[in-house]
CSV table of C-alpha atoms and ligand atoms in Angstrom, one decimal:
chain,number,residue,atom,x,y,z
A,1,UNK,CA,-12.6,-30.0,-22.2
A,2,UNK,CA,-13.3,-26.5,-21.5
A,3,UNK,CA,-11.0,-23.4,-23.0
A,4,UNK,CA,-7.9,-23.1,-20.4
A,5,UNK,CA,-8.6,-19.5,-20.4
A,6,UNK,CA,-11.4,-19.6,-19.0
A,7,UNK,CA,-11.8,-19.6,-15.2
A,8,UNK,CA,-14.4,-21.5,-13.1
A,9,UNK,CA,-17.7,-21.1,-13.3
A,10,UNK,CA,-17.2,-18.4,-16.7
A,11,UNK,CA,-19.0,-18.8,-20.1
A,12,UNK,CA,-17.4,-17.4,-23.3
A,13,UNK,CA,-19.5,-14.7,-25.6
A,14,UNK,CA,-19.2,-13.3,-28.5
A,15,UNK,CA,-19.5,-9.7,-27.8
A,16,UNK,CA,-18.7,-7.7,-25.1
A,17,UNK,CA,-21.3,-6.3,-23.1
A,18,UNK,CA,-22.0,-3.1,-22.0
A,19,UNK,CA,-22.4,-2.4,-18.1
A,20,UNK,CA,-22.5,-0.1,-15.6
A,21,UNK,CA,-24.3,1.0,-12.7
A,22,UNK,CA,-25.2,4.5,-13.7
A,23,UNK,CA,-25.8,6.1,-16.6
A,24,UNK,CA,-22.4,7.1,-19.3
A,25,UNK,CA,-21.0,10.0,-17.9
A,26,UNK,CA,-20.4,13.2,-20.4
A,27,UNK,CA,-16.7,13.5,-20.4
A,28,UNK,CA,-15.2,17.0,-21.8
A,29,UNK,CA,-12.2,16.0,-23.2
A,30,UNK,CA,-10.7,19.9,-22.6
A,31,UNK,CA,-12.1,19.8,-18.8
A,32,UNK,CA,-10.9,15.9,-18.2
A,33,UNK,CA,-7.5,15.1,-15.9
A,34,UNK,CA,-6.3,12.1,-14.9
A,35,UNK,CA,-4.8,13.0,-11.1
A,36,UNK,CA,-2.7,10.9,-9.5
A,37,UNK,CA,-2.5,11.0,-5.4
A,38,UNK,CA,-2.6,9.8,-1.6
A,39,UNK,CA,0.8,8.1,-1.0
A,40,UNK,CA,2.7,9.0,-3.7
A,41,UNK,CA,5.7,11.2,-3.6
A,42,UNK,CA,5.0,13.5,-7.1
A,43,UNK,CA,1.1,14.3,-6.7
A,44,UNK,CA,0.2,14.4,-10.9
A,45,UNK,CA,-2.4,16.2,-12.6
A,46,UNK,CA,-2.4,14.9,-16.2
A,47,UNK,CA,-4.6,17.2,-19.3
A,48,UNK,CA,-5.8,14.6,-21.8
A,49,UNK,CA,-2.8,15.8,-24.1
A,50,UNK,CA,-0.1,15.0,-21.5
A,51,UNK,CA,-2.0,11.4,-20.7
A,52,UNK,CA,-1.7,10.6,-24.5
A,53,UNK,CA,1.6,12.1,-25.1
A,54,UNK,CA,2.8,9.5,-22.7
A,55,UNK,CA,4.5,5.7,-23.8
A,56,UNK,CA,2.0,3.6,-25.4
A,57,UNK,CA,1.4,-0.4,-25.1
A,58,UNK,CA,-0.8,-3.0,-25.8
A,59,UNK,CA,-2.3,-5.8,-24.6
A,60,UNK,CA,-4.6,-8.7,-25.5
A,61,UNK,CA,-6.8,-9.5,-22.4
A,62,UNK,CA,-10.0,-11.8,-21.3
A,63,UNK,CA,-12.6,-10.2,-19.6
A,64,UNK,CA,-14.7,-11.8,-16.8
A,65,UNK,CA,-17.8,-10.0,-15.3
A,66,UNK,CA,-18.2,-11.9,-11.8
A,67,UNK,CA,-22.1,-12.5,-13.7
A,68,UNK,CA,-20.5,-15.2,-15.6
A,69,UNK,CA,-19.4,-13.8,-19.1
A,70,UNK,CA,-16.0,-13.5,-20.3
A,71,UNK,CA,-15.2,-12.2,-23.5
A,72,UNK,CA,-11.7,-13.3,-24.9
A,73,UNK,CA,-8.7,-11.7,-26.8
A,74,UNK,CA,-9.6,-8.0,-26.4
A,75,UNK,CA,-6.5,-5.9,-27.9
A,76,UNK,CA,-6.1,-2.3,-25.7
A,77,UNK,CA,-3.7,0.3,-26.2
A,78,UNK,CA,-3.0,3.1,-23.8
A,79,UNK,CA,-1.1,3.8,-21.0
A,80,UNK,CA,0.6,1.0,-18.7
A,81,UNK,CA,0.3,1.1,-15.2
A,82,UNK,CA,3.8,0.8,-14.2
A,83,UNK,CA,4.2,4.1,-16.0
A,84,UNK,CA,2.2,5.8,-13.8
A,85,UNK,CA,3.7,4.5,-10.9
A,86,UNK,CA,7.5,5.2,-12.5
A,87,UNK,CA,6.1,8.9,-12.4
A,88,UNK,CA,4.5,9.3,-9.2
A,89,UNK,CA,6.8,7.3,-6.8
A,90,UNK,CA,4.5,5.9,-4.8
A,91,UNK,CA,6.1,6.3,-1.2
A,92,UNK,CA,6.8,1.9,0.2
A,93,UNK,CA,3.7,1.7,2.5
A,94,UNK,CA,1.5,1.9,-0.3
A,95,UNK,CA,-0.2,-1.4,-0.9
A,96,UNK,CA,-3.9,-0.6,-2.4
A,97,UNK,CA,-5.3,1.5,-4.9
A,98,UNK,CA,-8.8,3.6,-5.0
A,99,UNK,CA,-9.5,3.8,-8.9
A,100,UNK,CA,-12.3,6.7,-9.1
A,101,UNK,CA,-14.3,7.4,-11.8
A,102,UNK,CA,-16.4,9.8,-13.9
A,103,UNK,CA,-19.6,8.6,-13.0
A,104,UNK,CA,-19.2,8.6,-9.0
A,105,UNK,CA,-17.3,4.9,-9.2
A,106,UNK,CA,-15.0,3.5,-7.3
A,107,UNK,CA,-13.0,0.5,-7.3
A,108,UNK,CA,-10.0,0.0,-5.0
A,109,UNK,CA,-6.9,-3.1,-5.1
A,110,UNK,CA,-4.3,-4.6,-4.4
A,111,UNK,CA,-1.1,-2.5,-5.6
A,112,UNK,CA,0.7,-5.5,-7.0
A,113,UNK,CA,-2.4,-6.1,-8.9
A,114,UNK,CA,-2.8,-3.1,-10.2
A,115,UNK,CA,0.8,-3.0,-12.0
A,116,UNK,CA,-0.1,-6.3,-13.2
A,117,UNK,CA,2.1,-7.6,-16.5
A,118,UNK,CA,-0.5,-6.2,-19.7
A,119,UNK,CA,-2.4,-3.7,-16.8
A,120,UNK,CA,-3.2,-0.4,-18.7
A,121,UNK,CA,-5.2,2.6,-18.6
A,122,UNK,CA,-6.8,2.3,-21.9
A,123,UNK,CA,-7.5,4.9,-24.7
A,124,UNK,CA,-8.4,2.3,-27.5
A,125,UNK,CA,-9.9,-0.8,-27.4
A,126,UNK,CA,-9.3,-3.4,-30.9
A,127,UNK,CA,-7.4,-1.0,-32.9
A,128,UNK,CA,-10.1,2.1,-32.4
A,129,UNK,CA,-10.7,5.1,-30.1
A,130,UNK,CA,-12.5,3.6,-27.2
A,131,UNK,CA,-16.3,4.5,-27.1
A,132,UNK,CA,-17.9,6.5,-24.6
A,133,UNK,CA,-20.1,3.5,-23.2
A,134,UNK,CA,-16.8,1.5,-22.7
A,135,UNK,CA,-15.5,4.0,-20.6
A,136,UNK,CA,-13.5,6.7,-23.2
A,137,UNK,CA,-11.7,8.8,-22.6
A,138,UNK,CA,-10.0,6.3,-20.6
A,139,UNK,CA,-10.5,3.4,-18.9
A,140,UNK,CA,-8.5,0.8,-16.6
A,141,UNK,CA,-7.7,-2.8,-18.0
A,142,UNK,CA,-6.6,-5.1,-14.5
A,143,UNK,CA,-6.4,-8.7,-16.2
A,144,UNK,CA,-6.8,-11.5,-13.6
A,145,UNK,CA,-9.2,-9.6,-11.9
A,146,UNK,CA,-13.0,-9.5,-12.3
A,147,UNK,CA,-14.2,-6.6,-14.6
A,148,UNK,CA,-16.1,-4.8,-12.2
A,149,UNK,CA,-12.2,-4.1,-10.8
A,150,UNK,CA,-11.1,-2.7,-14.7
A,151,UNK,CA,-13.3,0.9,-13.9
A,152,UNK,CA,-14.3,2.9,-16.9
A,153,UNK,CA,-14.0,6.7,-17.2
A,154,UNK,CA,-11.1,6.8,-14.8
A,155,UNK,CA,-10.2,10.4,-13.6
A,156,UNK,CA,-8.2,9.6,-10.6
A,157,UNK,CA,-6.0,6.9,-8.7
A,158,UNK,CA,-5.1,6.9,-5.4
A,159,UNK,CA,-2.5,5.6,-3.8
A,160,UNK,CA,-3.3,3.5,0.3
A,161,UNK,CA,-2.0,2.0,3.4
A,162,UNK,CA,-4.8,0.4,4.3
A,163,UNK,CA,-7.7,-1.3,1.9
A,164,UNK,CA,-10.8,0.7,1.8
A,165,UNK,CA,-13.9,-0.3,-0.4
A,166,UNK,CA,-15.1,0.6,-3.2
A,167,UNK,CA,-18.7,0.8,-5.1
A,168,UNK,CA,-19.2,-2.9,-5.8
A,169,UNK,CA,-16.5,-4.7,-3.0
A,170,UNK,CA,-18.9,-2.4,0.0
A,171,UNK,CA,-21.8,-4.3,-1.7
A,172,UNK,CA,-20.6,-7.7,-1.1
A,173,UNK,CA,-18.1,-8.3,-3.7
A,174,UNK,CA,-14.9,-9.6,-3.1
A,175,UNK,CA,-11.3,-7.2,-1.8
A,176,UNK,CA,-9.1,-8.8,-4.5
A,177,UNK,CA,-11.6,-10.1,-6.5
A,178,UNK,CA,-9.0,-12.9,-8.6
A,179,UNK,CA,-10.5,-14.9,-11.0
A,180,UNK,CA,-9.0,-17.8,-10.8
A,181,UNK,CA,-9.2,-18.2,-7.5
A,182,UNK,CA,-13.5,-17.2,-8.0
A,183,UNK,CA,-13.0,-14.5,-5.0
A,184,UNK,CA,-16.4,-13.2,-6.9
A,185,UNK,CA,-18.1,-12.2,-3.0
A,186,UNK,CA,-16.3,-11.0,0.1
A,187,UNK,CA,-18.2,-13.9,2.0
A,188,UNK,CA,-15.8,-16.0,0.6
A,189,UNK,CA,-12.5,-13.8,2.1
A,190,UNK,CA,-10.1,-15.8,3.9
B,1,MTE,N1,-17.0,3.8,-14.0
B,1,MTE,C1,-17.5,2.5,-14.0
B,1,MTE,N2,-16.7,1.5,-14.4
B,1,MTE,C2,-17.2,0.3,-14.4
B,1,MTE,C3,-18.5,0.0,-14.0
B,1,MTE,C4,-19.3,1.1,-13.7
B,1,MTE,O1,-20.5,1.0,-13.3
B,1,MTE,N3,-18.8,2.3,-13.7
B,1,MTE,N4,-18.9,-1.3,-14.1
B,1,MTE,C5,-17.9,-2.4,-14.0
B,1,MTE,C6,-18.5,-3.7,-14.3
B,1,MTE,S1,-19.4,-4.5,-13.2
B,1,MTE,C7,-18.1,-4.3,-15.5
B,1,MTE,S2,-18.6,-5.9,-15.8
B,1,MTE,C8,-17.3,-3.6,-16.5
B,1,MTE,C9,-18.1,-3.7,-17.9
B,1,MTE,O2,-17.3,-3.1,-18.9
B,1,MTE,P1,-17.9,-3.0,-20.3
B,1,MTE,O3,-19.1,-2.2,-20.3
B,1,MTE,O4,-16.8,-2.4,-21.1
B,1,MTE,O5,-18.1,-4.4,-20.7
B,1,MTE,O6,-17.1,-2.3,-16.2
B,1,MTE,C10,-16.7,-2.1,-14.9
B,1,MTE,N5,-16.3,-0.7,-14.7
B,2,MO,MO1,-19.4,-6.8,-13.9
């Protein structure tokens, strides 16, 4: 019988790999903010001392890359989503996200996805500092969604109306992108 947590068409590994498009982005930690926009009613922009002087959880999440790996039981700590949303407001027509990233990625969502149960914009990945190459100084964690939709080197989120695409979804992968539903290319939409 195959693992319950594991979704169709996934095969477990043992450690988790390293990819991106691009190459790792340099990050200065004293230049870095996290800024928070679009429909929102408090526009934020967050210094890396006022991200991590924020409420901390954790979470233990699988990973699936829409390749086929999933690595299981990763432990992240940093910042839940829902806290970001408590402190922007986002006004009630907002129903997507736009993640944006470091290295010129983007990644965009459904809201409700987003503020998943365990979602998190992470600063430590299995008890340590998260490592540049997995996406320090901070990174999204979506669980339920592919990886590709869990962006590394996060500097801003913005808040939509209307879906737009991002890097991989306006190369043929999938809006919502749920992994139990294998919504791995956009072909398959309904
Ligand atoms: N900024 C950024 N985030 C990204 C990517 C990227 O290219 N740039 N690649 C995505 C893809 S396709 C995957 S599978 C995961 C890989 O994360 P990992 O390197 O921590 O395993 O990062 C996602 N987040
Ligand atoms: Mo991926």
């Amino acid at each position: 019988m195959p693992s319950p947590r594991l979704p169709p068409g996934q095969r477990a590994v043992e450690h988790l790999p390293v990819l991106h498009f691009d190459g790792i982005p340099r990050v200065d930690i004293s230049k870095w903010s996290l800024r928070i926009f679009g429909l929102v009613r408090h526009e934020l922009r967050l210094s890396y001392s006022e991200f991590t002087a924020l409420p901390r959880v954790t979470a233990t999440l699988d990973a699936h890359c829409v390749t086929g790996w999933s690595k299981l039981g990763l432990t992240w700590e940093g910042v839940s989503t829902r806290e970001i949303k408590r402190l922007a407001h986002p006004l009630p027509e907002a129903r997507y996200v736009m993640v944006h990233s470091a290295d010129g990625y983007t990644t965009s969502m459904l809201l409700a996805d987003f503020l998943a149960e365990g979602a998190l914009l992470a600063v430590k990945l299995n008890g340590k500092p998260l490592s540049p190459e997995y996406g320090s100084p901070v990174r999204l964690v979506v669980p339920g969604l592919y990886f590709w939709k869990s962006a590394k080197w996060v500097v801003g989120v913005e808040f939509m109306a209307e879906n737009r695409p991002g890097f991989w979804e306006a190369r043929g992968y999938h809006m919502r992108g749920n992994v139990w539903r294998e919504e791995r290319r956009s072909d398959r939409e309904l």
